[in-house]
Structure formats: C-alpha cells, structure tokens
PDB file of C-alpha atoms in Angstrom:
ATOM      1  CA  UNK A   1      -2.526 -45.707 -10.568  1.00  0.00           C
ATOM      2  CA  UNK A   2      -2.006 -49.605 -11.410  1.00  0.00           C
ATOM      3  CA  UNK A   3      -4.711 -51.124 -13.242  1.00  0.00           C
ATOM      4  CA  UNK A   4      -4.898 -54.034 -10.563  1.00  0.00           C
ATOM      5  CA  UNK A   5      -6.568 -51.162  -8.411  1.00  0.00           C
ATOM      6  CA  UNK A   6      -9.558 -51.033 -10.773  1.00  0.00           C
ATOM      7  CA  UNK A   7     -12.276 -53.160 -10.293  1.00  0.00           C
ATOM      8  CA  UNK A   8     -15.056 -51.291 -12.303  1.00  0.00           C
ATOM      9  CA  UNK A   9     -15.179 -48.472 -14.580  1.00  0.00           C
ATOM     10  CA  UNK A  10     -18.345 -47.105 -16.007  1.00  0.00           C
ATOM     11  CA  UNK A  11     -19.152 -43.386 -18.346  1.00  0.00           C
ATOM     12  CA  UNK A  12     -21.896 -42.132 -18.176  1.00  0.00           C
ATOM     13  CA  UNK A  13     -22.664 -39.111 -19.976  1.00  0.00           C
ATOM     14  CA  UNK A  14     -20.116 -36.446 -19.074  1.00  0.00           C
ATOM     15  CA  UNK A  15     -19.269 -38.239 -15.582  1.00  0.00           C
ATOM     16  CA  UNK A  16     -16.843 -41.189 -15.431  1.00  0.00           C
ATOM     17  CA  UNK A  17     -16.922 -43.559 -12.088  1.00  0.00           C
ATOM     18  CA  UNK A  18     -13.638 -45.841 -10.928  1.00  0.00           C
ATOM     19  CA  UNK A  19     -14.203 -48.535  -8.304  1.00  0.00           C
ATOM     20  CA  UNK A  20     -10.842 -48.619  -6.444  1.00  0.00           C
ATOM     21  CA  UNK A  21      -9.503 -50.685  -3.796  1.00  0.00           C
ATOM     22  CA  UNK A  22      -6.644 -50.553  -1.252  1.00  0.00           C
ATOM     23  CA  UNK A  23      -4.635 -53.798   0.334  1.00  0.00           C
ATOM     24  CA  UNK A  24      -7.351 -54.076   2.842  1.00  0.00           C
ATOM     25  CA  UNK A  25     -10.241 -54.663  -0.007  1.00  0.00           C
ATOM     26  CA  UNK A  26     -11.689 -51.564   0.687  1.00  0.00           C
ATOM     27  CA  UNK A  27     -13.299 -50.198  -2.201  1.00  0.00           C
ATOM     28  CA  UNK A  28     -13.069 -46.052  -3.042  1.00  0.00           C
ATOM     29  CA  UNK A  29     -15.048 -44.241  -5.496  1.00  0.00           C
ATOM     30  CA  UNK A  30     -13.838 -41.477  -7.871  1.00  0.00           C
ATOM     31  CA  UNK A  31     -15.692 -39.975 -10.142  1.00  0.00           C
ATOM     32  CA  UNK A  32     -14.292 -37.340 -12.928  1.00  0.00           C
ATOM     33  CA  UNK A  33     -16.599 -35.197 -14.919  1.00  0.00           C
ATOM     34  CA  UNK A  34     -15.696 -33.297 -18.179  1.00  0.00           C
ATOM     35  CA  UNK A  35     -18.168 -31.357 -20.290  1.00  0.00           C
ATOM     36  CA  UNK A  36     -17.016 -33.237 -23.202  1.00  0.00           C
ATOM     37  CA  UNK A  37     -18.801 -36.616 -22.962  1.00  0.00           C
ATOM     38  CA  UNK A  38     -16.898 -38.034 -25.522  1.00  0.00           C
ATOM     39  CA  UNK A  39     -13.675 -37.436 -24.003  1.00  0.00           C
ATOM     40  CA  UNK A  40     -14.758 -39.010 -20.412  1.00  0.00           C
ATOM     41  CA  UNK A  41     -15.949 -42.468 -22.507  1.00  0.00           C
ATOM     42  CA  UNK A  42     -12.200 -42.106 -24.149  1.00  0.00           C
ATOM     43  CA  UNK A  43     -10.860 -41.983 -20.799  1.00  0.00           C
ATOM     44  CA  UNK A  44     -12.970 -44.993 -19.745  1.00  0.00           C
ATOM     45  CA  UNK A  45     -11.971 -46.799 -22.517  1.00  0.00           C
ATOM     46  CA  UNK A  46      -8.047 -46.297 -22.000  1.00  0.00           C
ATOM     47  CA  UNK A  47      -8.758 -47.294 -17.889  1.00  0.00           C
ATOM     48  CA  UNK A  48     -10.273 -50.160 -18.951  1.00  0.00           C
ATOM     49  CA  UNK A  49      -7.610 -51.175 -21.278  1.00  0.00           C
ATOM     50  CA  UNK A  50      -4.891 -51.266 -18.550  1.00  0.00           C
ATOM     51  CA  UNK A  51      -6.499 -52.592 -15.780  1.00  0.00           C
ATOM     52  CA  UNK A  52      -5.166 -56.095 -16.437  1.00  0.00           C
ATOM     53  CA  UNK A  53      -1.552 -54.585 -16.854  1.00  0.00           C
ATOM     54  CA  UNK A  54      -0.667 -54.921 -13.439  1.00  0.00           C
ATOM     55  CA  UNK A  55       0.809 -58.654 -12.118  1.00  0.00           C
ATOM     56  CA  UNK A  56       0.283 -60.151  -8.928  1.00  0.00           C
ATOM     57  CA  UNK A  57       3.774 -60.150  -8.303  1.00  0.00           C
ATOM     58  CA  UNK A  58       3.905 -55.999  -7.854  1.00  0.00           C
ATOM     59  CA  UNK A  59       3.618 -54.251  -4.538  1.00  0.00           C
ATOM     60  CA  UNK A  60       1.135 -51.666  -5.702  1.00  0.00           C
ATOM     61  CA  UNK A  61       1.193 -48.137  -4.453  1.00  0.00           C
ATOM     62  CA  UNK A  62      -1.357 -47.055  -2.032  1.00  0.00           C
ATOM     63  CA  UNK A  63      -4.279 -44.970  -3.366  1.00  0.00           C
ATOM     64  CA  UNK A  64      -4.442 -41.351  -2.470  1.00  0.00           C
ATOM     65  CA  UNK A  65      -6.911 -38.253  -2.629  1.00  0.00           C
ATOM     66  CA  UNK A  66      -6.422 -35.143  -3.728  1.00  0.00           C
ATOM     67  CA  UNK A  67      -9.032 -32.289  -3.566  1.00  0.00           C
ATOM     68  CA  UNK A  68      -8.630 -29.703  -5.549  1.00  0.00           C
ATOM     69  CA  UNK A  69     -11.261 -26.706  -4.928  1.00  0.00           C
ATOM     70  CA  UNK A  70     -13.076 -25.131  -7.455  1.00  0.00           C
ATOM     71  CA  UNK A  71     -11.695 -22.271 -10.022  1.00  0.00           C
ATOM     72  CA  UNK A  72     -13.157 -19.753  -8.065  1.00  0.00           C
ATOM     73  CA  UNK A  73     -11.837 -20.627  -4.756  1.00  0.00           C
ATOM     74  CA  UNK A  74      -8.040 -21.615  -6.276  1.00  0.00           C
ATOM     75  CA  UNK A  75      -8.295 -18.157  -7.427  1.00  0.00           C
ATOM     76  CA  UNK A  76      -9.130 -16.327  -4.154  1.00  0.00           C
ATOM     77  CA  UNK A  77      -7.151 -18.422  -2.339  1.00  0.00           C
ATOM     78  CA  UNK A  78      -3.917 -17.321  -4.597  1.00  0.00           C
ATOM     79  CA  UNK A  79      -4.606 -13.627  -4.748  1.00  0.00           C
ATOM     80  CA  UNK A  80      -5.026 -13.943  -0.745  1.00  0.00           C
ATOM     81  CA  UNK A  81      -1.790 -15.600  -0.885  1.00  0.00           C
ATOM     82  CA  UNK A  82      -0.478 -12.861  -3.280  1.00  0.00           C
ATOM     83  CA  UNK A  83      -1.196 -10.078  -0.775  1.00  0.00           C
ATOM     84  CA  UNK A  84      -0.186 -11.345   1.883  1.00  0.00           C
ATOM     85  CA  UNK A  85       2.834 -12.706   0.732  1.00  0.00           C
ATOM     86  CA  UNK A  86       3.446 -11.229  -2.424  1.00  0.00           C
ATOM     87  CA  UNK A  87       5.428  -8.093  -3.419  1.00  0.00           C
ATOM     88  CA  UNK A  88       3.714  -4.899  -1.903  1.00  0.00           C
ATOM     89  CA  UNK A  89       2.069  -3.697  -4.712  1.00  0.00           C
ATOM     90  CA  UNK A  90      -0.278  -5.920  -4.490  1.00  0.00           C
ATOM     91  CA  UNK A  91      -1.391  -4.790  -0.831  1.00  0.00           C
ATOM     92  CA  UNK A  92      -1.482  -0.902  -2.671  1.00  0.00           C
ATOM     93  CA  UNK A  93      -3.559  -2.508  -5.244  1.00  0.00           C
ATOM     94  CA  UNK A  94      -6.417  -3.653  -2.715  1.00  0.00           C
ATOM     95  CA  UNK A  95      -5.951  -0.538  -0.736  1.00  0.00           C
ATOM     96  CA  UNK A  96      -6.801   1.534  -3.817  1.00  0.00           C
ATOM     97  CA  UNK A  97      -9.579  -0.761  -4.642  1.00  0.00           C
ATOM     98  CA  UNK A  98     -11.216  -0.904  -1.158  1.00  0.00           C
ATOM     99  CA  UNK A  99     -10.654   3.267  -0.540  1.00  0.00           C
ATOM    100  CA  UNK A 100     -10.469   3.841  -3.878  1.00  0.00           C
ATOM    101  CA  UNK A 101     -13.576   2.259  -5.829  1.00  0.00           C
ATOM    102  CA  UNK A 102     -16.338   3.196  -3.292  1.00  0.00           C
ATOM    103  CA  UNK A 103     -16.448   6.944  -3.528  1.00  0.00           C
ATOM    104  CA  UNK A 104     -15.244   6.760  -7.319  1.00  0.00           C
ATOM    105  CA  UNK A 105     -18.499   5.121  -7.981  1.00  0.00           C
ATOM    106  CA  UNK A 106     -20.990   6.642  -5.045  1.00  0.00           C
ATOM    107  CA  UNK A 107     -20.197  10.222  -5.088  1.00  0.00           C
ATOM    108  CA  UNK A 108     -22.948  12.775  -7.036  1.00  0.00           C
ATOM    109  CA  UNK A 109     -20.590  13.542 -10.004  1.00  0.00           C
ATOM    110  CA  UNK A 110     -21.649  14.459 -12.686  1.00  0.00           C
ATOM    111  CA  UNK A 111     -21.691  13.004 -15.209  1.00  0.00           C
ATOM    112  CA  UNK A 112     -21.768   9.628 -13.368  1.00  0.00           C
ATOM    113  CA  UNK A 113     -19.026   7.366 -15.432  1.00  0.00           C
ATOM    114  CA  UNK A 114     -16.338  10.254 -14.409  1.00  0.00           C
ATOM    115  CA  UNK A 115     -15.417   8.833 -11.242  1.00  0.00           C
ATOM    116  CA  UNK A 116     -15.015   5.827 -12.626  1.00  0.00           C
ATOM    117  CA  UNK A 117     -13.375   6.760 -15.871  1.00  0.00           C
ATOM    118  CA  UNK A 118     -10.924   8.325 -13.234  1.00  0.00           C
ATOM    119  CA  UNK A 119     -10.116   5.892 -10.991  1.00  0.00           C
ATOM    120  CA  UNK A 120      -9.345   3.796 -13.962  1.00  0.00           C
ATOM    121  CA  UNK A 121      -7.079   5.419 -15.376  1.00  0.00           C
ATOM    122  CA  UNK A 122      -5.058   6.937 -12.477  1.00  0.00           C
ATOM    123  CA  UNK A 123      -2.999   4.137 -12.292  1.00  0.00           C
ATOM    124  CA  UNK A 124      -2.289   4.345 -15.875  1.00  0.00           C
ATOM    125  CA  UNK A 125      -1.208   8.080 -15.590  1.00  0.00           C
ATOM    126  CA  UNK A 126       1.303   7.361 -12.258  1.00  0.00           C
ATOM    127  CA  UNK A 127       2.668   4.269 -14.026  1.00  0.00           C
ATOM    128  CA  UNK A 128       3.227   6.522 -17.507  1.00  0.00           C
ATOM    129  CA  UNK A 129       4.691   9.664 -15.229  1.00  0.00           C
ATOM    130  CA  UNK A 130       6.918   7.356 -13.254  1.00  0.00           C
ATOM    131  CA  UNK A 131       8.582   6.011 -16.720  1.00  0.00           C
ATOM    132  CA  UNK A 132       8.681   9.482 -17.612  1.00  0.00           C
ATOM    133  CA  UNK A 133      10.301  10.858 -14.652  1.00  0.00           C
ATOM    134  CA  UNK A 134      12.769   8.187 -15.037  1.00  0.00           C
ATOM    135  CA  UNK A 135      13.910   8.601 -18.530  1.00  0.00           C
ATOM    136  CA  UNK A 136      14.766  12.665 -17.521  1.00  0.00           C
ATOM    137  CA  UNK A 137      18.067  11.830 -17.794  1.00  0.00           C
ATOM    138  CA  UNK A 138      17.911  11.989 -21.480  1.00  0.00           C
ATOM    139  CA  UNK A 139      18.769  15.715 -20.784  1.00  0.00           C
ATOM    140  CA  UNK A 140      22.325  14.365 -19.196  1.00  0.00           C
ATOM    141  CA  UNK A 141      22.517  12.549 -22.540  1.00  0.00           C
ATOM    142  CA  UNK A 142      22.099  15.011 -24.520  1.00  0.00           C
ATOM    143  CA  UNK A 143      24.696  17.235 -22.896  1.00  0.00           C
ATOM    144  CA  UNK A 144      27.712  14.722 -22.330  1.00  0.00           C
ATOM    145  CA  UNK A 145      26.978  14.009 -26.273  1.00  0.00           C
ATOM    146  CA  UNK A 146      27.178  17.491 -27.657  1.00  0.00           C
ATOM    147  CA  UNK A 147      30.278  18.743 -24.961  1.00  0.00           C
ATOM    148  CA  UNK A 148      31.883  15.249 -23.252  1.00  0.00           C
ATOM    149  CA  UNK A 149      34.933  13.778 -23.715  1.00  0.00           C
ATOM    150  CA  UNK A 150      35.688  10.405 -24.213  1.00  0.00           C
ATOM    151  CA  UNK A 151      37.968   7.857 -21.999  1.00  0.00           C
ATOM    152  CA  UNK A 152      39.108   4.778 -21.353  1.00  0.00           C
ATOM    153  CA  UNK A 153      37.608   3.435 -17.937  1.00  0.00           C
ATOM    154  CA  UNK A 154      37.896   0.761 -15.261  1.00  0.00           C
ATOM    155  CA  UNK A 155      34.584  -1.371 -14.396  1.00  0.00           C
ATOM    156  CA  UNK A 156      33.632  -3.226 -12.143  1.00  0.00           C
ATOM    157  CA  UNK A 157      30.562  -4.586 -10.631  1.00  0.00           C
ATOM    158  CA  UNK A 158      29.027  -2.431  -8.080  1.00  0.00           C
ATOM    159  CA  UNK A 159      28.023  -5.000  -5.220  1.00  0.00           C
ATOM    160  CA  UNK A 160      25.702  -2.701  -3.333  1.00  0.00           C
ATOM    161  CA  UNK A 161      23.559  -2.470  -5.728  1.00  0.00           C
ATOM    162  CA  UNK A 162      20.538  -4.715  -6.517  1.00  0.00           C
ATOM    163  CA  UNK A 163      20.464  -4.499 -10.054  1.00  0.00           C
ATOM    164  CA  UNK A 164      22.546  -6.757 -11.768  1.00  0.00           C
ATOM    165  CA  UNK A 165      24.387  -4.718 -14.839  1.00  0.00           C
ATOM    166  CA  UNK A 166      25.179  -1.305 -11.747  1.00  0.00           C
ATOM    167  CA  UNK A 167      28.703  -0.687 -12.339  1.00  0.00           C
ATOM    168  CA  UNK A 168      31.612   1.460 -10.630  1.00  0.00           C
ATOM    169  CA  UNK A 169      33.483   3.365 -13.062  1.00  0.00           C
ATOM    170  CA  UNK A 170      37.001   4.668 -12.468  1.00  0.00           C
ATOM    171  CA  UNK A 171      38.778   7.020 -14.641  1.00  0.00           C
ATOM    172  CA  UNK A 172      41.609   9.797 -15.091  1.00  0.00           C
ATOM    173  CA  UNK A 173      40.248  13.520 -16.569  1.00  0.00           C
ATOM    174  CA  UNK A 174      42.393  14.684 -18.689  1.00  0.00           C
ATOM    175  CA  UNK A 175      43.546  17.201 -15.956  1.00  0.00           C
ATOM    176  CA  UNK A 176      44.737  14.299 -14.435  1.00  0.00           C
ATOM    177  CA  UNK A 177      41.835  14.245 -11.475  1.00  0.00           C
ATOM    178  CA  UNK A 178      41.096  10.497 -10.859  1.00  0.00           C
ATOM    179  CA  UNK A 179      37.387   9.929 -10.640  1.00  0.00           C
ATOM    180  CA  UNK A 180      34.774   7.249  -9.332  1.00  0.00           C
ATOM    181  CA  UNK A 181      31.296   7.474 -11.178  1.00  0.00           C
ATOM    182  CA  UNK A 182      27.920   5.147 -11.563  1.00  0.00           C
ATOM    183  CA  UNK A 183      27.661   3.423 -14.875  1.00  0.00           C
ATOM    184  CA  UNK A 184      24.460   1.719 -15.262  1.00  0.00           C
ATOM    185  CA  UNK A 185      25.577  -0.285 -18.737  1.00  0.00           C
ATOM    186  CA  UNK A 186      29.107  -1.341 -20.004  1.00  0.00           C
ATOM    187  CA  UNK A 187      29.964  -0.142 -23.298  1.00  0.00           C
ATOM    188  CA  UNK A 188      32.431  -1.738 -26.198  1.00  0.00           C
ATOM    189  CA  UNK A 189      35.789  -1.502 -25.424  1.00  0.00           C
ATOM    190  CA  UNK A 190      35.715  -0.146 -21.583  1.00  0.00           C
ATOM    191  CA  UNK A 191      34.853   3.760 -22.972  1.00  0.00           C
ATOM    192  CA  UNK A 192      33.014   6.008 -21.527  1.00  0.00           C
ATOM    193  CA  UNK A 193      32.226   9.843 -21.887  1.00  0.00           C
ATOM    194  CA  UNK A 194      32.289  12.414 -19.304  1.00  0.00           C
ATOM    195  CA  UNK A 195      30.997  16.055 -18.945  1.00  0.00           C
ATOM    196  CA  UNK A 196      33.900  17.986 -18.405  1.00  0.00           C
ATOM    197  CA  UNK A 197      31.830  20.926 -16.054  1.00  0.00           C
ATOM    198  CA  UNK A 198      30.818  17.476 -13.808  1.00  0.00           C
ATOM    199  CA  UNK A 199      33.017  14.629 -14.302  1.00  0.00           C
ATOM    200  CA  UNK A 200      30.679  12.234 -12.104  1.00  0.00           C
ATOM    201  CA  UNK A 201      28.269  12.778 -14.736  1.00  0.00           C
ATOM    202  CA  UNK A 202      29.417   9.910 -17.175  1.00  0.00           C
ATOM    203  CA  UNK A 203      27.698   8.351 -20.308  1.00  0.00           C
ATOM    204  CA  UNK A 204      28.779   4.919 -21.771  1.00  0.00           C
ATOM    205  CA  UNK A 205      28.765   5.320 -25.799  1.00  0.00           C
ATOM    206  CA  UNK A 206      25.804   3.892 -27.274  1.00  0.00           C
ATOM    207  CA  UNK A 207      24.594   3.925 -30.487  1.00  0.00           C
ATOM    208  CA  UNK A 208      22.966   7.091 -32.037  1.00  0.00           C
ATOM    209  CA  UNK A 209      19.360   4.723 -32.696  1.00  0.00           C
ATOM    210  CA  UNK A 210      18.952   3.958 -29.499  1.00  0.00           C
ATOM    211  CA  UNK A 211      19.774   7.679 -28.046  1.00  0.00           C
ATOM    212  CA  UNK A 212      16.132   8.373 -31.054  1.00  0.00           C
ATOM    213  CA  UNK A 213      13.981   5.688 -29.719  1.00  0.00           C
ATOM    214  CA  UNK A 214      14.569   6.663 -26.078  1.00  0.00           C
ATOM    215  CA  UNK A 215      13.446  10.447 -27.137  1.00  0.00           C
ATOM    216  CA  UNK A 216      10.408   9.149 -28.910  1.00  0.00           C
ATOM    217  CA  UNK A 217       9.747   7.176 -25.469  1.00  0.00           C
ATOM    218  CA  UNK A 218      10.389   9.943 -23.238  1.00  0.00           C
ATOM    219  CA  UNK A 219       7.502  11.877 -24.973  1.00  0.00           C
ATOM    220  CA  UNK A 220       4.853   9.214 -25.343  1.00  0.00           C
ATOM    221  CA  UNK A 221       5.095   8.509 -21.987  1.00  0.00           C
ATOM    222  CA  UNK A 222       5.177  12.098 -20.679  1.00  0.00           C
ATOM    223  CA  UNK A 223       2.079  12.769 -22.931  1.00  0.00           C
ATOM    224  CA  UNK A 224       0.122   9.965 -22.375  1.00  0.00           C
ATOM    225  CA  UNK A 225       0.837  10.444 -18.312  1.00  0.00           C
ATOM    226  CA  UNK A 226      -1.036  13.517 -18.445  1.00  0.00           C
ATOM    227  CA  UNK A 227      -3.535  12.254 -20.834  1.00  0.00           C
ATOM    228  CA  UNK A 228      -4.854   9.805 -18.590  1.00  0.00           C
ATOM    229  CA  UNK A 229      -4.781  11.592 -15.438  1.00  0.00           C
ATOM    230  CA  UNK A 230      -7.403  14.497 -16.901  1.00  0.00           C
ATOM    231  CA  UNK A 231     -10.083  12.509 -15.991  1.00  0.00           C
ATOM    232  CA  UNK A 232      -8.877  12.383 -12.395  1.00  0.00           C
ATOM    233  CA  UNK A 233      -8.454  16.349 -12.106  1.00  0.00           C
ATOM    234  CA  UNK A 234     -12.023  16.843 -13.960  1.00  0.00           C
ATOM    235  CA  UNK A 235     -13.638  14.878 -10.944  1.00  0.00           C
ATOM    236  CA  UNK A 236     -12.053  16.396  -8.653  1.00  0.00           C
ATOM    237  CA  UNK A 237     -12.722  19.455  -9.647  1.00  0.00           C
ATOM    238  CA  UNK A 238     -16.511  18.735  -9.779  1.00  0.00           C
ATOM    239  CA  UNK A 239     -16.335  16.944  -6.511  1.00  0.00           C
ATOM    240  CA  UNK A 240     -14.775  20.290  -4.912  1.00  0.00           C
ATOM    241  CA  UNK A 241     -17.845  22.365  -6.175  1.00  0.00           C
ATOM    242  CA  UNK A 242     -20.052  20.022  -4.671  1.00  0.00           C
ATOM    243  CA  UNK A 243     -22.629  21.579  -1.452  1.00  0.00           C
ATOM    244  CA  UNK A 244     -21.397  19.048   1.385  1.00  0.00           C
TER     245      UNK A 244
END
C-alpha cells in the first residue's frame, strides 16, 4: 500500500483505523484489530512513518479488499473442501462420525463411557491391524534367510506400479530357469535372494538390524491392534444382550 494512500491513521486501544483514498478521492476505511494494544499503536506508528514516502510522480496501485472470514468459518469451509475434494478417507471419516457417534453415545450400555471408549478406539485397532497384516511377510523373510540362495539380478523400474521404489527383478536359478519376480527395494550391488521351493518369492539382502526392528514392529502392532479393539467387542457384546 503506498503511503500517499493514507490520509489519517489513528489507534485506539486494540483497534487501528486507516483513511484511504483511490484516484477518484474517494475515501475507504479499514480498520485492524489485535488483542495486543501495543502492537496495533506499533503498527500505527510505522503507517504513519511512511505515508510521506510516496512522490507525486508514482502511478499508485489501486486499493483492494480482501475479506477473510473468521477462524471458525476458514475452518469449515476447508474440511468441506477436504471431503469433497480430498482423498476418500476423509468422506469414511464423516461417515463413521455421522453413523458412527450417535448410537456409540445413545445406546443403554452399560457402563455409559463404553460406547464411546469404543468408537474411539476402533480406528486405532483397524489402523494397528492393517500395519500388522502388512508386515506378515516377515514370515517370507524369515524363510528365504534361513534356506535362499543368493544371485545376481537385473532391475528395473516397474512402470505399472504407483509406488515409486516397485521394481521388476530378472534372474537365472541356478537350474538355469530364468525368472521375473517383484522387488519392492534395490539392494547393494544388484543381489538378491530367492527361495529355492518358490523362486518368485525373492528377498533383496538387507541388513540383519533392520530384519530385528521390523520383528519388534510386527508385534507391537499386532498387540496393540487387538488391544484397542476390546473395547469395541465388550459393547457389542452388551449391546447384543440388550431386550429390544
């Protein structure tokens, strides 16, 4: 905003007013609040300072609004935006609050905070069991590490895949069968390690601490899945005994 736009500028308290005017003279009012009424007088004080900066030689720009709704709105509006547009977990989200909420917290449970406690935590337990259902294949791990046999491979990106390090492995068994696998990492030196009894069930060498931290992860996850969804088959249970 050039300062040859400013005509007036007065604080008062925790509200700040500008007098503004466009090329026709008309004047405009804006007024800024802040709860911190020293920082609005600072403001003031640095407006005032410039409003002489501006020559009559420069074209100045013309002055524009902006309205910008209030927090709650913004945040409405965004989380509208969100689901509508948004990836489509967000629409599951609201579907399991709007279905999901009202009988957790109306139906005669006993005791009362279990339907809530439950439909808490359900989320928690699907998210935990999903992780856990994908890290199973710690079990083809651990057999290609104790019977597999290590090769030299070809990669190469896989380009139907979405995720970015998907690769097509090709190798040569050491019957001489040549074989096309999945590789989901690409280890040092193009290696990778096969299960003899399935060859398309390949393993690129990793290190040892890695192969420990994913076991560690595979049962906290596991554990903790079923943890949290107890609450969930508690209330149900009770909510089956109950004389509809």
């Amino acid at each position: 905003m050039p300062g040859a736009r400013v005509r007036r500028v007065k604080a008062a308290g925790r509200s700040l007013t500008v007098v503004l005017v466009d090329e026709a003279q008309n004047g405009a009012v804006m007024t800024v609040r802040h709860r911190d009424a020293a920082v609005v007088a600072a403001l003031g004080a640095d407006i005032e300072a410039i409003m002489d900066d501006a020559g009559p030689a420069e074209h100045p720009r013309p002055v524009s609004r902006e309205v910008v709704p209030v927090w709650p709105v913004r945040v409405l509006t965004g989380l509208r935006d969100r689901v509508l547009h948004g990836s489509p977990w967000w629409r599951r989200a609201l579907w399991y609050v709007v279905l999901g909420l009202p009988p957790a917290v109306w139906l005669p449970v006993e005791p009362r905070g279990l339907g809530l406690l439950a439909w808490l935590s359900l989320p928690l337990s699907i998210g935990m069991l999903r992780i856990w259902v994908g890290m199973a294949e710690l079990d083809t791990r651990w057999v290609i590490w104790r019977r597999g046999v290590t090769v030299r491979a070809r990669f190469e990106t896989d380009l139907l895949s979405e995720s970015p390090n998907s690769y097509r492995v090709h190798f040569r068994t050491l019957d001489g069968h040549e074989v096309t696998a999945n590789a989901h990492l690409r280890g040092r030196g193009d290696e990778i390690r096969y299960d003899p009894q399935d060859p398309t069930r390949v393993l690129v060498p990793t290190r040892v601490a890695w192969l420990g931290i994913a076991l560690a992860a595979f049962m906290v996850s596991g554990i903790w899945g079923v943890a949290c969804g107890v609450p969930t088959i508690l209330w149900l249970n009770r909510l089956s005994a109950l004389p509809f």
